[in-house]
Coordinates of N, CA and C in Angstrom, one line a residue:
X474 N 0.9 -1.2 0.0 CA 0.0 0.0 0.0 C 0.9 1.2 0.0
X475 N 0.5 2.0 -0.4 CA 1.2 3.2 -1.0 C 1.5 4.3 -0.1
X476 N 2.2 5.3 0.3 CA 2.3 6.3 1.5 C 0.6 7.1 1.6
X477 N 0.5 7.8 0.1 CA -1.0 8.0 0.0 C -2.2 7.3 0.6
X478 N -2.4 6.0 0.1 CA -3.8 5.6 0.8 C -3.9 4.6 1.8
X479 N -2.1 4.8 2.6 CA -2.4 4.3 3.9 C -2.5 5.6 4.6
X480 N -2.0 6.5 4.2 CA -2.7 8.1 4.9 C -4.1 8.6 5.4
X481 N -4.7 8.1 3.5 CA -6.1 8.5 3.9 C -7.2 6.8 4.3
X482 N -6.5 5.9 4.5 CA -7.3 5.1 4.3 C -7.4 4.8 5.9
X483 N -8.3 4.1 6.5 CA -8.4 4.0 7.8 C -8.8 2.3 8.0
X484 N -7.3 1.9 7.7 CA -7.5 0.5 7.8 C -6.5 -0.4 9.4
X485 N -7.2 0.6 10.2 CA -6.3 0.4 11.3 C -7.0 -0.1 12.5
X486 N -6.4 -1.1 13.5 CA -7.3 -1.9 14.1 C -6.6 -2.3 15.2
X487 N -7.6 -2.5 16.7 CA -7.3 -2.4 17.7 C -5.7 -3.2 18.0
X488 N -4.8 -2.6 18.7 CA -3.6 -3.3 18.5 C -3.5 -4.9 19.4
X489 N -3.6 -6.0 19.1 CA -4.1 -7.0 19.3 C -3.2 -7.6 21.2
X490 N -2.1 -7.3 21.0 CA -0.8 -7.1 22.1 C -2.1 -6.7 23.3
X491 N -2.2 -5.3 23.1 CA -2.4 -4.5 24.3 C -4.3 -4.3 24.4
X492 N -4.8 -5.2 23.7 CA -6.0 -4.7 22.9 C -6.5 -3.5 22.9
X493 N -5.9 -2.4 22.3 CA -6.2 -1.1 22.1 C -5.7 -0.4 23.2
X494 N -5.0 -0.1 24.3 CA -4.9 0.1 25.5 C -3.7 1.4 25.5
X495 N -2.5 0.8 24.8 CA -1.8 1.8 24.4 C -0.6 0.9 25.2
X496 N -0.9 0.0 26.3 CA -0.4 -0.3 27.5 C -0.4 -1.9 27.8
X497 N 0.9 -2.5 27.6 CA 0.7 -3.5 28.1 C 0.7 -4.0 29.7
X498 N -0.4 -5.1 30.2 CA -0.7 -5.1 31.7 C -0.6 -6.6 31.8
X499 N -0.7 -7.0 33.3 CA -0.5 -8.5 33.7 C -1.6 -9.0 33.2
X500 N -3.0 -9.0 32.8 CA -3.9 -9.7 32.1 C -3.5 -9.9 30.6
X501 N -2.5 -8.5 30.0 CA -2.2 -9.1 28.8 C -1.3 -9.8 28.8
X502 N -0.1 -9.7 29.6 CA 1.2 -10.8 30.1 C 0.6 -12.3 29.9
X503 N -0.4 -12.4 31.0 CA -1.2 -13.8 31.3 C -1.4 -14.7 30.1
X504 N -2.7 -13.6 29.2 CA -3.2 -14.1 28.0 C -1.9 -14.4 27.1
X505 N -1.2 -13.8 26.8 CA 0.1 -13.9 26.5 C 1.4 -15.2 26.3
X506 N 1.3 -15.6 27.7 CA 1.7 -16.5 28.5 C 3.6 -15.7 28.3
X507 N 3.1 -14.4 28.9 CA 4.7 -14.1 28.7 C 5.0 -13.7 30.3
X508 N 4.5 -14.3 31.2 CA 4.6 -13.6 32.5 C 6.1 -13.1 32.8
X509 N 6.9 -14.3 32.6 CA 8.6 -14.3 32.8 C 9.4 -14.1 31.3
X510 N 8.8 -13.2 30.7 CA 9.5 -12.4 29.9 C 9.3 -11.5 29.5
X511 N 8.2 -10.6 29.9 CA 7.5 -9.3 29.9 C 7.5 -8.7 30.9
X512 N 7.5 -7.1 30.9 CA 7.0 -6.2 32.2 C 6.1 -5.7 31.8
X513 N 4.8 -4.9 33.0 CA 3.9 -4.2 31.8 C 4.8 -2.8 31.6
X514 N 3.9 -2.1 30.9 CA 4.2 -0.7 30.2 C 3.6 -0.5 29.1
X515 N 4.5 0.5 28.5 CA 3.6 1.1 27.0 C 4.0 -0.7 25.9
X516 N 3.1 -0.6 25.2 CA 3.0 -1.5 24.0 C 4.2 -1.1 22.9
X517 N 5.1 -2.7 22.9 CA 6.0 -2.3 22.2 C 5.2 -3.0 20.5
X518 N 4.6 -3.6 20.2 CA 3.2 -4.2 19.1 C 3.5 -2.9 18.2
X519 N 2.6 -1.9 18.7 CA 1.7 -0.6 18.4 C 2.4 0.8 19.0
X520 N 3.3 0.5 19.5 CA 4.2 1.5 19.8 C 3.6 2.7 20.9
X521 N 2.6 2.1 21.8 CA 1.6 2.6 22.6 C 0.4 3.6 22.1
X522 N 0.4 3.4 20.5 CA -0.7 3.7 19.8 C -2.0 3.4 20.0
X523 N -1.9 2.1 20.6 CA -3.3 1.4 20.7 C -4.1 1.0 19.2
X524 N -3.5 1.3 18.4 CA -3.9 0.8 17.2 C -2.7 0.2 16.1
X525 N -3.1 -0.8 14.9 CA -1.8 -1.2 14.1 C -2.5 -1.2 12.7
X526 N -1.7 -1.3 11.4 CA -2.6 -1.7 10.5 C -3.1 -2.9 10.6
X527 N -4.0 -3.5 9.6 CA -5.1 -4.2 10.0 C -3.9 -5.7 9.2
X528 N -2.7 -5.3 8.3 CA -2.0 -6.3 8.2 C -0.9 -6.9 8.7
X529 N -0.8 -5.8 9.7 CA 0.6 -5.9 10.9 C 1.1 -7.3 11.4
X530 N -0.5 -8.3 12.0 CA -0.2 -9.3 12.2 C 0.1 -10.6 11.2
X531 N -0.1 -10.4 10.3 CA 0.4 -11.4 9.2 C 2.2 -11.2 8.9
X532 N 3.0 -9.6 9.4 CA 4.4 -9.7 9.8 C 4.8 -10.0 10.7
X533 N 4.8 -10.2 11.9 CA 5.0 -10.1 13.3 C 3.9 -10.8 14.3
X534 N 4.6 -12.0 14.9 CA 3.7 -12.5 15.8 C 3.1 -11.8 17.0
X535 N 1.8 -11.4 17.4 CA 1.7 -10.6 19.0 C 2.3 -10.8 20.0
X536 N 3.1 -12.3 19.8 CA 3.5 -12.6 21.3 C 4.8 -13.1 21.1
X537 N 5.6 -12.2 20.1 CA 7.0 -12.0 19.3 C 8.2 -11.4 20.8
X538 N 8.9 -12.4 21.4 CA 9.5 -12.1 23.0 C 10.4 -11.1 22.6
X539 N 11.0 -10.8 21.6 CA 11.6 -10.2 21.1 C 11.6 -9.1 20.7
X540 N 10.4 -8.5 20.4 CA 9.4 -7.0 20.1 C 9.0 -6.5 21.3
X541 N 10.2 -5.5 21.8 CA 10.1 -5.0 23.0 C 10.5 -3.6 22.9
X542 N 10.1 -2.9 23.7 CA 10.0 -1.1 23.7 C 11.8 -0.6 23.6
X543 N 12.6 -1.6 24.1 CA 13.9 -1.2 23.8 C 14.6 -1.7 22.7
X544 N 13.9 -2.3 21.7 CA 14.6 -2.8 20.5 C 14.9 -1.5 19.5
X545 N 15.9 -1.3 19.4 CA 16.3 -0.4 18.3 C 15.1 0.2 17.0
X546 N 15.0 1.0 16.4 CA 14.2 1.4 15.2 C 14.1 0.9 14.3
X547 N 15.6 0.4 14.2 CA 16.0 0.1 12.7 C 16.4 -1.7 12.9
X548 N 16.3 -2.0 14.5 CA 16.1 -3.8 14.5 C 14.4 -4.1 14.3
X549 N 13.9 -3.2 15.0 CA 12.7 -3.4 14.7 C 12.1 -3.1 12.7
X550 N 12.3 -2.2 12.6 CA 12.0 -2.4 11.3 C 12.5 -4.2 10.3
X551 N 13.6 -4.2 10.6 CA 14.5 -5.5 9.9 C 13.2 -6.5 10.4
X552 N 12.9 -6.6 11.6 CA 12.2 -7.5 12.4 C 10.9 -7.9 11.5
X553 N 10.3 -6.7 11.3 CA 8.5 -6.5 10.7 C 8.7 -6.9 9.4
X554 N 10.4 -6.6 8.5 CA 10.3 -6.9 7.2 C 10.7 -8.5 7.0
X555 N 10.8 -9.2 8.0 CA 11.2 -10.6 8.2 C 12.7 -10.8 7.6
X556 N 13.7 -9.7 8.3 CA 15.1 -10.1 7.9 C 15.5 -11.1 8.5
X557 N 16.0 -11.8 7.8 CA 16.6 -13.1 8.1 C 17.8 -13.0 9.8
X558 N 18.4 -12.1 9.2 CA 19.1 -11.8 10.6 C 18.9 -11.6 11.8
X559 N 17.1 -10.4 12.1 CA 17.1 -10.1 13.1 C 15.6 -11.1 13.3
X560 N 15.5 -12.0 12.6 CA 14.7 -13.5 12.8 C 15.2 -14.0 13.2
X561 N 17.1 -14.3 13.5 CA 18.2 -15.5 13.7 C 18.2 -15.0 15.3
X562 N 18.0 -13.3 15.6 CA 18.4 -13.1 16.6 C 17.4 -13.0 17.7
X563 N 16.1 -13.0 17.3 CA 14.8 -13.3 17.8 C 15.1 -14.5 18.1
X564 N 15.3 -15.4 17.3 CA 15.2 -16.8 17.9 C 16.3 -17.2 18.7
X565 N 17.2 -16.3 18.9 CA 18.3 -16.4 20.0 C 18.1 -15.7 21.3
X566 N 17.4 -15.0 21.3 CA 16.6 -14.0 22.0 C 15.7 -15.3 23.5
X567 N 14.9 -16.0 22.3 CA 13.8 -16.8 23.3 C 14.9 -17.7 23.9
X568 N 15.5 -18.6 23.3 CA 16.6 -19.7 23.5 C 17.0 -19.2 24.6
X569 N 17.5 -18.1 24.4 CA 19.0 -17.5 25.8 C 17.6 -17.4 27.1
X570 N 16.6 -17.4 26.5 CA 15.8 -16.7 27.8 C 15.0 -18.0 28.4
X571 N 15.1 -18.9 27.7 CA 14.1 -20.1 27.9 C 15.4 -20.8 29.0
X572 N 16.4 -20.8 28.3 CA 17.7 -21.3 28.9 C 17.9 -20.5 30.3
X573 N 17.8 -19.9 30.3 CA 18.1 -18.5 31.7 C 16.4 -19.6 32.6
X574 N 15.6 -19.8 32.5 CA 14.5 -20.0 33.0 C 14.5 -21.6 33.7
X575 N 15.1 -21.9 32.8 CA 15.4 -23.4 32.6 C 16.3 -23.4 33.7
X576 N 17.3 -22.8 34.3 CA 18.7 -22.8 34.7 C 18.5 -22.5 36.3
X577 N 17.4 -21.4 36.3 CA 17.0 -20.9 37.5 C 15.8 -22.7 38.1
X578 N 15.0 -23.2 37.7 CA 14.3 -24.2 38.0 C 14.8 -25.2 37.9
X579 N 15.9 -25.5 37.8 CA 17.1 -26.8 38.1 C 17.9 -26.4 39.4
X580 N 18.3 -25.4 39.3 CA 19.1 -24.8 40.5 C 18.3 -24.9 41.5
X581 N 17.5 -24.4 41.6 CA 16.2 -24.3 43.0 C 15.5 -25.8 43.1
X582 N 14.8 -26.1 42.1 CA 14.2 -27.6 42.7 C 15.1 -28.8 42.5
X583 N 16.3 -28.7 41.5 CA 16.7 -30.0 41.7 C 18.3 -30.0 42.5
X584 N 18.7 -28.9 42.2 CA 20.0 -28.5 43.2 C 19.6 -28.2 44.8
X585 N 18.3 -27.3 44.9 CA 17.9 -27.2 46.0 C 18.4 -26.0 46.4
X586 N 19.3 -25.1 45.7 CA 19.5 -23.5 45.9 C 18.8 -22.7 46.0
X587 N 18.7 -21.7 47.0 CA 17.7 -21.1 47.2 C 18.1 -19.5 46.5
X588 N 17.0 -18.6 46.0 CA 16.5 -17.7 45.4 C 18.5 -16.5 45.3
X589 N 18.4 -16.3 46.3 CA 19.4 -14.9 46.6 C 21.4 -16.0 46.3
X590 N 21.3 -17.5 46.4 CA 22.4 -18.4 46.1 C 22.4 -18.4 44.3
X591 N 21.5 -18.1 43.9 CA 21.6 -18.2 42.3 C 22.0 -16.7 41.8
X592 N 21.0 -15.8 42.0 CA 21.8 -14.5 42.4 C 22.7 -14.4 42.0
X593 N 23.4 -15.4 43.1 CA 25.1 -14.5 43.7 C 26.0 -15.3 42.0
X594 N 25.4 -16.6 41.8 CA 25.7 -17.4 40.8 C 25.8 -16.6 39.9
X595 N 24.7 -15.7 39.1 CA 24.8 -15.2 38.1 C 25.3 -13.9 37.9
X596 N 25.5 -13.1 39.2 CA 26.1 -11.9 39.4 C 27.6 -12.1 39.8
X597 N 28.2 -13.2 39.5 CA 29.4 -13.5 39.9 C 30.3 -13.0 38.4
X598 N 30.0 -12.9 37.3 CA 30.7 -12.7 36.5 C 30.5 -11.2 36.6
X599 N 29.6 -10.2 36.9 CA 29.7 -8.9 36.8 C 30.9 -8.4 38.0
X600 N 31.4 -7.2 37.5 CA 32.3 -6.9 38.7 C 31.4 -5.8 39.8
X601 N 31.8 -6.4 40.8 CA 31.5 -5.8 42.0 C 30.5 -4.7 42.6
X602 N 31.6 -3.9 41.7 CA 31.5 -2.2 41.8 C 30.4 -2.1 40.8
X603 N 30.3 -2.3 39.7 CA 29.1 -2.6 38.7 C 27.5 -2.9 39.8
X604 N 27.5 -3.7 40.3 CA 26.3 -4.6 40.7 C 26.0 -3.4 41.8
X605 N 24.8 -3.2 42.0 CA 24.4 -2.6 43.2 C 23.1 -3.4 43.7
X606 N 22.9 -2.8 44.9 CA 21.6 -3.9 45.5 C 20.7 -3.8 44.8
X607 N 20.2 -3.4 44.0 CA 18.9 -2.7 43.7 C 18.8 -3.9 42.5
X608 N 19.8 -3.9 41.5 CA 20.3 -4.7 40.9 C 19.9 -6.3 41.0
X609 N 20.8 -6.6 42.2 CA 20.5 -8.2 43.0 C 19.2 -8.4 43.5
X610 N 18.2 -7.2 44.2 CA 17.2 -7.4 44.6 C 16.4 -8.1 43.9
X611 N 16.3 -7.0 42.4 CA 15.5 -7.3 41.3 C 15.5 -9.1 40.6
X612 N 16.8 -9.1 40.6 CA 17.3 -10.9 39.9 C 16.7 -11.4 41.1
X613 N 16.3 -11.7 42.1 CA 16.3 -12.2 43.3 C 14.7 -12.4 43.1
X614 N 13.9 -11.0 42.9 CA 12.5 -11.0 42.8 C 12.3 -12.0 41.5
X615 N 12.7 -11.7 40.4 CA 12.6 -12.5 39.5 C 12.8 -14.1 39.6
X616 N 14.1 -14.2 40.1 CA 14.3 -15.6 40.3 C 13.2 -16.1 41.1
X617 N 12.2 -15.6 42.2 CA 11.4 -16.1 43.0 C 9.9 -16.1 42.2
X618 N 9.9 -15.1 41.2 CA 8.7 -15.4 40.6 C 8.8 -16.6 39.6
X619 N 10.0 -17.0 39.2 CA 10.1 -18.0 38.2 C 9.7 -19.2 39.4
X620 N 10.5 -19.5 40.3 CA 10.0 -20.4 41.0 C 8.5 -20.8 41.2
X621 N 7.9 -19.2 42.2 CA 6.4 -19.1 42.2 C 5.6 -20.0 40.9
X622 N 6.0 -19.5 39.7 CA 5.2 -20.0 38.9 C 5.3 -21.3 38.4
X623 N 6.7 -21.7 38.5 CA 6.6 -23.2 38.6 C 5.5 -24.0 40.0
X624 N 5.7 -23.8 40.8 CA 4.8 -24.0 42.4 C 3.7 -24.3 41.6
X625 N 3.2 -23.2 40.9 CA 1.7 -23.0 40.8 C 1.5 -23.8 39.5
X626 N 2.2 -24.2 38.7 CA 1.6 -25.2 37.3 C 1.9 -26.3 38.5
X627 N 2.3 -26.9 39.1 CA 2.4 -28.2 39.8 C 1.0 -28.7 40.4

């Protein structure tokens, strides 16, 4: 479609991510099933538009882990035009993260390490002076909600 009659044409439709919201929230996380790889916030889909064109989704999956509000302009564009590249790196994207998830629920239920000992595990490569609490708290909170949610599928 042309610059012209996607200007005047009004073929734009609730952004499916956020459903129109502008804003992604934990009911859309849920529906989602991105609980442990999403925060809410503005809609990275729709760009907190709350609307997309009506063919948007035939480029880009809604629940694409990789289409996030801090992806570059110009990775996200590559992304929507299905570059091979920044498709190789989407899919290294979920891997590294599925692995990171994976890593945390072996450590805690089958190692038996608890939340703030994996932490320290993964903050061991950062230097010191780098890491502040606020930092460790957060991996800490996280690592406990990964747990949590394993608890709760059981």
């Amino acid at each position: 479609m042309n610059l012209v009659n996607r200007f005047f044409s009004n073929n734009k439709v609730d952004c499916p991510r956020c459903l129109g919201k502008g804003e992604v929230n934990w009911d859309d996380i849920r529906r989602l099933k991105k609980e442990l790889k999403w925060l809410p916030g503005p809609c990275a889909y729709c760009l907190g538009k709350a609307k997309v064109y009506s063919d948007f989704q035939s480029k880009i999956d809604i629940d694409c882990t990789y289409l996030t509000t801090d992806l570059s302009t110009a990775e996200r564009k590559k992304l929507i035009a299905n570059d091979e590249g920044a498709r190789q790196r989407a899919l290294y994207h979920d891997i590294k993260t599925d692995c990171f998830i994976s890593e945390i629920k072996y450590l805690h239920f089958s190692c038996k390490v608890n939340s703030a000992k994996i932490a320290g595990f993964y903050l061991l490569n950062q230097n010191s002076s780098t890491t502040d609490s606020n930092e460790n708290n957060e991996l800490i909170e996280y690592i406990e909600k990964v747990i949590s949610l394993k608890n709760e599928q059981q």
